XYZ file of C-alpha atoms in Angstrom:
486
model
C 64.572 85.207 -8.149
C 68.082 83.776 -9.646
C 67.453 79.519 -9.760
C 70.377 77.171 -9.572
C 69.848 73.992 -11.978
C 72.053 71.043 -13.268
C 71.602 70.064 -17.234
C 71.388 67.097 -18.720
C 74.318 64.998 -19.624
C 74.850 65.126 -23.707
C 75.966 61.477 -25.139
C 76.569 60.807 -21.946
C 78.484 63.667 -20.927
C 78.334 65.504 -17.772
C 77.147 69.398 -18.247
C 79.596 72.000 -17.122
C 78.924 72.859 -14.035
C 78.235 77.042 -13.972
C 80.565 79.278 -12.099
C 79.951 79.146 -8.008
C 77.848 82.367 -7.540
C 76.011 82.557 -11.119
C 72.553 82.024 -11.153
C 71.397 78.664 -12.273
C 68.758 78.320 -15.526
C 65.904 76.823 -14.222
C 65.105 73.597 -15.485
C 61.876 72.805 -14.475
C 58.578 73.750 -12.740
C 58.978 71.354 -9.696
C 62.331 72.693 -8.936
C 61.163 76.391 -8.888
C 58.425 75.473 -6.614
C 60.986 73.537 -4.705
C 63.744 76.960 -4.952
C 60.593 79.166 -3.628
C 59.317 77.125 -1.005
C 63.461 76.759 0.572
C 63.168 81.092 0.075
C 60.021 81.088 1.739
C 61.357 78.961 4.929
C 64.398 80.895 4.897
C 62.229 84.150 5.307
C 59.889 83.284 7.163
C 62.973 81.646 9.383
C 64.315 85.294 9.187
C 61.432 86.381 10.254
C 60.984 84.487 13.357
C 64.420 85.304 14.263
C 63.590 89.107 13.736
C 60.054 88.907 15.716
C 62.349 86.483 18.835
C 64.926 89.439 18.924
C 61.761 91.933 18.869
C 60.011 89.734 21.211
C 63.333 89.298 23.687
C 63.871 93.233 23.425
C 60.222 94.005 24.458
C 61.052 91.783 27.459
C 64.094 93.187 28.211
C 62.408 96.986 28.235
C 59.486 95.478 29.837
C 61.981 93.810 32.470
C 64.002 97.390 33.356
C 60.820 99.449 33.462
C 59.820 96.846 36.050
C 63.665 97.099 37.923
C 63.703 101.028 37.155
C 60.347 100.931 38.819
C 60.833 98.989 41.648
C 63.848 100.864 42.006
C 62.775 103.768 42.345
C 59.872 102.460 45.036
C 62.419 101.273 46.952
C 64.577 104.258 46.842
C 61.681 106.331 47.844
C 60.742 104.106 50.294
C 64.436 103.936 51.763
C 64.422 107.960 51.395
C 60.832 108.228 53.636
C 62.630 106.177 55.922
C 65.930 107.708 56.329
C 63.797 110.821 56.707
C 62.129 108.935 59.180
C 64.628 108.429 60.954
C 66.564 111.750 60.247
C 63.068 112.671 62.237
C 63.041 110.289 64.956
C 66.939 111.323 65.681
C 66.136 115.057 65.345
C 63.756 114.452 67.797
C 65.322 112.018 70.129
C 68.075 114.756 70.276
C 65.345 117.242 71.013
C 64.664 114.657 73.907
C 67.535 114.371 74.580
C 68.793 118.332 75.041
C 65.280 119.090 76.868
C 66.436 115.928 79.349
C 69.795 117.690 79.936
C 68.539 121.353 80.017
C 66.066 120.177 82.752
C 68.924 117.941 84.697
C 71.434 121.016 84.387
C 68.204 123.786 85.763
C 67.527 120.900 88.692
C 71.383 120.685 88.993
C 72.345 124.174 89.329
C 72.578 124.219 92.859
C 72.144 120.783 93.574
C 73.480 117.365 92.936
C 70.565 115.049 91.394
C 72.151 112.393 94.199
C 70.365 115.253 97.259
C 67.470 116.147 95.461
C 66.163 113.730 97.013
C 67.530 114.590 100.746
C 66.067 118.269 99.790
C 62.691 117.193 99.172
C 62.454 115.088 102.173
C 63.570 117.668 104.078
C 61.150 119.877 102.866
C 57.772 117.399 103.557
C 59.401 116.706 106.899
C 59.146 120.288 107.427
C 55.923 121.252 105.892
C 54.134 118.693 107.778
C 55.132 120.394 111.017
C 54.824 124.280 109.704
C 51.088 122.992 108.626
C 50.867 121.051 112.195
C 51.534 124.309 114.257
C 48.859 126.518 111.984
C 46.706 124.232 112.541
C 47.477 123.838 116.105
C 47.311 128.134 116.038
C 43.645 127.973 115.365
C 44.672 129.565 111.330
C 42.239 127.284 109.250
C 42.096 126.891 106.396
C 45.103 128.785 105.667
C 47.557 126.552 107.637
C 48.685 124.650 104.253
C 50.010 128.505 102.953
C 52.391 128.422 106.037
C 54.871 125.804 104.270
C 54.799 127.559 101.049
C 55.653 130.378 102.908
C 58.437 129.751 105.198
C 59.990 126.927 102.737
C 59.503 129.138 100.172
C 61.045 132.029 100.758
C 64.000 130.166 102.478
C 63.868 128.167 98.846
C 63.976 131.749 97.153
C 66.926 133.067 99.349
C 68.839 129.969 98.956
C 69.058 130.551 95.361
C 69.427 133.983 95.147
C 72.421 133.010 97.723
C 73.345 130.681 94.463
C 72.911 133.097 92.236
C 75.668 135.681 93.123
C 78.249 133.033 94.567
C 77.743 132.164 90.574
C 78.417 136.071 89.488
C 80.593 136.471 92.378
C 79.013 138.882 93.904
C 78.128 139.601 97.878
C 76.260 136.671 98.997
C 77.604 137.055 102.876
C 73.757 138.702 104.040
C 72.018 135.830 101.891
C 73.144 133.314 103.259
C 72.747 135.058 107.103
C 69.094 135.560 105.866
C 68.719 131.991 104.449
C 69.730 130.292 107.512
C 67.443 132.967 109.607
C 64.726 131.622 107.883
C 65.494 128.333 107.822
C 66.332 128.517 111.572
C 62.837 130.055 112.187
C 61.087 127.335 109.448
C 62.999 124.401 111.744
C 60.905 125.830 115.109
C 57.695 126.189 113.823
C 58.289 122.583 112.706
C 59.268 121.699 115.498
C 56.612 123.551 117.968
C 54.202 121.623 115.499
C 55.215 118.096 116.425
C 55.652 118.730 120.122
C 51.792 119.828 120.058
C 50.692 116.971 118.197
C 52.945 115.056 120.325
C 52.089 116.259 123.916
C 49.613 113.470 124.501
C 52.328 110.971 124.411
C 54.232 113.204 127.190
C 56.361 116.010 127.049
C 59.887 113.871 126.851
C 58.761 111.857 123.661
C 57.726 115.434 122.049
C 60.704 117.103 122.566
C 62.369 114.012 120.918
C 59.977 114.135 118.770
C 60.369 117.631 117.646
C 64.311 117.670 117.750
C 63.942 115.089 115.587
C 61.937 116.365 112.889
C 64.260 120.171 113.774
C 67.178 118.162 112.678
C 65.755 116.641 109.812
C 64.412 119.763 108.185
C 67.287 121.868 108.051
C 70.027 118.860 106.518
C 68.326 119.709 103.024
C 69.949 123.397 103.949
C 72.819 121.836 105.732
C 73.779 119.811 101.927
C 72.518 122.892 100.188
C 75.427 124.865 102.346
C 78.737 122.338 101.400
C 77.581 122.410 97.672
C 77.925 126.185 97.906
C 80.858 126.078 100.000
C 82.641 123.411 97.269
C 81.070 125.655 94.384
C 83.049 128.788 95.989
C 85.993 127.441 96.270
C 85.737 125.858 92.917
C 84.573 128.947 90.728
C 87.467 131.003 92.986
C 89.974 128.960 91.031
C 92.228 128.787 94.064
C 93.015 125.168 94.806
C 92.745 123.148 97.150
C 95.967 123.225 99.014
C 96.175 126.463 98.337
C 92.372 127.523 100.379
C 93.464 125.304 103.077
C 96.732 127.226 103.331
C 95.092 130.595 103.513
C 92.485 129.839 105.485
C 95.377 128.013 108.082
C 97.239 131.480 108.050
C 93.667 133.531 108.746
C 93.574 131.698 111.846
C 98.230 131.956 112.719
C 98.331 135.439 111.777
C 95.029 137.044 111.775
C 96.209 140.664 111.755
C 98.512 139.908 109.116
C 96.182 138.444 106.643
C 93.268 141.878 107.682
C 96.145 143.972 106.800
C 96.976 142.338 103.766
C 93.551 142.558 102.974
C 93.043 145.981 103.193
C 96.235 146.724 101.389
C 94.073 144.657 98.450
C 91.208 146.633 98.582
C 93.391 150.280 98.389
C 96.009 149.337 95.881
C 94.036 146.177 94.048
C 96.748 144.384 94.542
C 96.346 140.502 94.564
C 96.146 138.587 97.854
C 98.605 137.243 97.904
C 101.462 140.361 97.010
C 100.056 142.447 99.957
C 100.512 139.659 102.324
C 104.357 139.028 101.603
C 104.562 143.297 101.313
C 102.711 143.287 104.986
C 104.815 140.682 106.156
C 108.340 142.302 105.085
C 106.924 145.200 106.985
C 106.329 143.793 110.096
C 109.037 140.793 109.985
C 111.849 143.180 108.100
C 112.218 140.655 105.228
C 110.187 139.126 102.638
C 108.698 135.586 103.118
C 110.742 132.469 103.002
C 114.233 134.715 104.539
C 114.918 135.021 107.968
C 113.221 137.755 109.795
C 114.718 139.948 112.216
C 113.504 138.087 115.351
C 114.803 134.893 114.321
C 118.561 136.866 113.213
C 118.320 137.789 116.689
C 117.052 134.332 118.194
C 120.242 133.334 116.069
C 122.935 135.682 117.202
C 121.816 134.943 120.607
C 122.769 131.411 120.633
C 125.701 131.429 119.345
C 126.643 133.897 121.482
C 125.844 131.252 124.163
C 127.160 128.747 122.307
C 130.564 130.398 122.019
C 130.350 131.397 126.973
C 129.564 127.531 126.822
C 132.834 126.492 124.564
C 134.631 129.067 126.684
C 133.482 127.713 129.528
C 136.570 126.669 132.108
C 133.928 125.401 135.347
C 134.366 128.157 137.405
C 130.702 129.824 138.705
C 130.132 133.087 138.896
C 130.794 133.098 142.854
C 134.544 131.543 142.509
C 138.108 132.682 142.225
C 139.595 129.692 142.154
C 140.109 126.435 140.669
C 136.680 124.933 140.880
C 135.794 121.599 142.574
C 133.396 119.114 142.117
C 130.788 119.224 144.578
C 130.263 116.183 146.350
C 127.834 114.553 148.719
C 130.041 114.532 151.436
C 132.853 116.510 151.787
C 136.240 115.393 149.256
C 139.254 114.641 150.068
C 141.636 116.352 147.680
C 145.098 114.015 147.745
C 148.118 116.590 147.731
C 150.189 116.806 144.906
C 153.855 115.509 144.997
C 156.520 117.723 145.611
C 158.510 117.797 142.564
C 162.619 116.094 144.419
C 164.951 117.956 142.835
C 167.159 116.268 140.640
C 170.618 116.963 140.027
C 170.508 118.797 136.447
C 172.650 116.764 134.210
C 173.617 117.320 129.979
C 171.837 114.067 129.393
C 168.516 114.181 130.990
C 166.747 116.570 129.631
C 164.544 119.322 131.744
C 161.245 117.929 133.141
C 158.693 120.172 131.999
C 155.241 119.398 134.461
C 152.390 118.077 132.343
C 148.599 120.503 132.572
C 145.877 118.790 134.315
C 141.948 119.093 132.952
C 140.199 121.804 134.818
C 137.821 119.938 136.697
C 139.000 116.933 138.208
C 137.525 113.385 138.160
C 136.238 112.434 141.172
C 135.964 109.044 142.555
C 134.643 106.868 145.212
C 137.597 106.081 148.483
C 137.393 103.589 150.929
C 135.660 105.511 153.266
C 132.408 106.344 150.941
C 134.465 109.235 150.807
C 134.829 111.247 147.209
C 138.630 111.621 146.205
C 139.101 114.370 143.848
C 142.182 113.768 141.730
C 143.246 116.038 138.954
C 143.784 114.685 136.412
C 146.977 115.584 133.862
C 147.555 115.714 129.781
C 150.154 114.385 128.279
C 151.321 115.705 125.341
C 151.783 113.044 122.470
C 155.776 112.247 122.443
C 155.797 108.832 119.952
C 154.041 107.740 116.960
C 153.658 104.760 115.713
C 152.593 104.233 111.542
C 149.875 101.925 111.050
C 152.380 100.507 108.459
C 154.411 98.636 111.722
C 151.235 98.060 113.985
C 151.180 95.162 112.374
C 148.703 92.638 110.120
C 146.747 92.253 112.913
C 142.773 93.324 112.378
C 139.686 93.561 114.511
C 138.523 90.359 113.963
C 141.672 88.497 114.649
C 142.234 90.357 117.785
C 138.778 90.465 119.293
C 136.963 87.959 117.107
C 132.517 88.415 117.424
C 131.633 86.330 120.663
C 134.738 85.288 121.525
C 137.114 86.659 124.685
C 139.713 88.840 123.998
C 143.312 86.745 123.168
C 145.231 86.835 126.217
C 148.316 88.570 126.864
C 151.088 87.240 124.327
C 154.043 85.509 126.601
C 157.293 84.007 124.820
C 156.240 80.037 124.214
C 155.506 77.844 121.995
C 153.264 79.908 120.293
C 154.608 82.979 120.190
C 157.803 84.614 119.401
C 160.094 86.505 121.873
C 158.924 89.953 121.149
C 154.992 89.451 121.998
C 153.661 88.957 118.637
C 150.831 86.105 117.477
C 152.252 83.282 115.807
C 151.041 82.803 112.527
C 149.437 79.153 113.880
C 147.821 81.076 116.320
C 146.002 83.424 113.993
C 144.983 80.984 111.511
C 143.077 79.213 114.439
C 141.491 82.329 115.667
C 140.380 82.852 112.080
C 138.867 79.031 111.968
C 137.214 79.480 115.412
C 134.883 82.890 114.065
C 134.737 80.916 110.527
C 132.846 78.038 112.335
C 131.108 80.311 114.941
C 129.717 81.969 112.166
C 128.997 78.854 109.771
C 127.063 77.288 113.148
C 125.110 80.361 113.301
C 124.212 80.987 109.723
C 122.949 77.082 109.870
C 120.626 78.247 112.348
C 119.379 81.058 110.731
C 118.649 78.941 107.822
C 116.777 76.303 109.652
C 114.267 79.202 111.599
C 113.398 80.460 108.156
C 112.879 76.712 107.082
C 110.900 75.877 109.836
C 108.567 78.945 109.634
C 107.696 77.871 105.963
C 109.732 80.669 104.333
C 110.905 80.483 100.650
C 114.781 79.599 101.194
C 115.866 81.993 97.989
C 114.498 84.622 99.292
C 115.204 84.086 103.221
C 117.036 84.916 104.497
C 118.419 88.308 102.718
C 121.662 88.879 102.146
C 121.630 91.947 104.277
C 119.672 90.108 107.332
C 122.409 87.582 107.495
C 125.496 89.831 107.598
C 123.323 91.848 110.651
C 123.101 88.295 112.135
C 126.555 87.708 111.787
C 127.869 90.849 112.208
C 129.851 90.913 108.826
C 130.280 92.565 106.028
C 127.704 91.521 103.000
C 129.781 89.811 100.729
C 131.126 88.071 103.718
C 127.924 86.965 104.628
C 126.639 86.109 101.072
C 129.678 83.356 101.223
C 128.337 81.966 104.622
C 125.077 82.360 103.283
C 125.820 80.346 99.518
C 127.494 77.510 101.781
C 124.946 76.946 104.354
C 121.855 76.487 101.380
C 124.587 74.578 99.429
C 124.303 71.912 101.511
C 121.004 71.840 101.518
C 120.268 71.902 97.901
C 119.809 75.384 97.242
C 121.202 77.716 94.758
C 120.572 81.125 93.779
């Protein structure tokens, strides 16, 4: 090993240091020992570090192996748990599928809510049938009678439902089902009548009828369900089914012919019915038929006759006179006085008369017929020259008509009302309407209504008899007096 040492000073001077990195010259045995000890310590420290690092690596390896083993164990447990859950879910799904399948089988021909009704009906029927068989002396074989009757009914009901589902003829199966159910109900009634004969014939009969009706309720419910199922399978809507039933009641012959056409040609029932309708009525459905066209023409002819009637009856040869309760006295027509024709006076043409005279009562209780002349319209006054008077001014609502105009201080000489009189009438009408509007609002307030909504503008217009805009102005003024603003 290379040892570092210091040289002893010579003549009081320090010895020159060796260059860095060069091995010093060993000076003595003690220094060599110290150097060897230091080297050994350095090596021991290195060895200890390596041993500690090795132990750390071993610990990490063991810890990693332990963690991997634990993870593997946990993963295996989780895998097993997932497999168990998957198997449990599969079993649950299979069990739910079996339950759904069982429910479908049970509710294939009857809803689940109807099964208790059917079961109770079968139990009620079986009790009476067993009693009837015992009363007939069948002994131990009496238990088979309910199985025979009710089983026959259930079998025929199932066959009928299957035929309906497969769209096969099922009418005779339905009739056979009702026949067997009726026979089973009769046997049930007989058994309960015999069992209750000791209580009296009235009670026994009541009991028999009650039990027989209860045994038929299940079949009635099944029949209703089958009708609904048949309607659903047919593909028709409820409105269409009702329509064809109504047509079958109103036009049975046409529907029967249409079905025969369907059987012969293979057309649909609506097409066949339209064909038969057109053959019979001469027009397609929805168009006027021959009968309707003839009736319309007859009505038009009679209307034309009525409009052209001049008042004559079939036996009259002269102009008609109104028939009165008492003989009518006809006033003689005034004879025309001939006047000298002059160039300034035009020729007067007598006015025509209405075909029917006007009958009025006379002083002596008789009826007098007056011929009503028809005067032509000689003059016509344009609307612009009529004046500014309105219906409200001339005949204000709730007021009497204005008196005939006379030439006084309030009018002109030509008989027209002055502006002051017309303004007075308008103010009077406005005050009257305002009072009536206040009364309607007061009535609504007393009834506890919301004055922001009641009364409405339309109600106020009907109450005042004016336009909605005018009524809205009055209503706004009355509500403003109460501090309400809409």
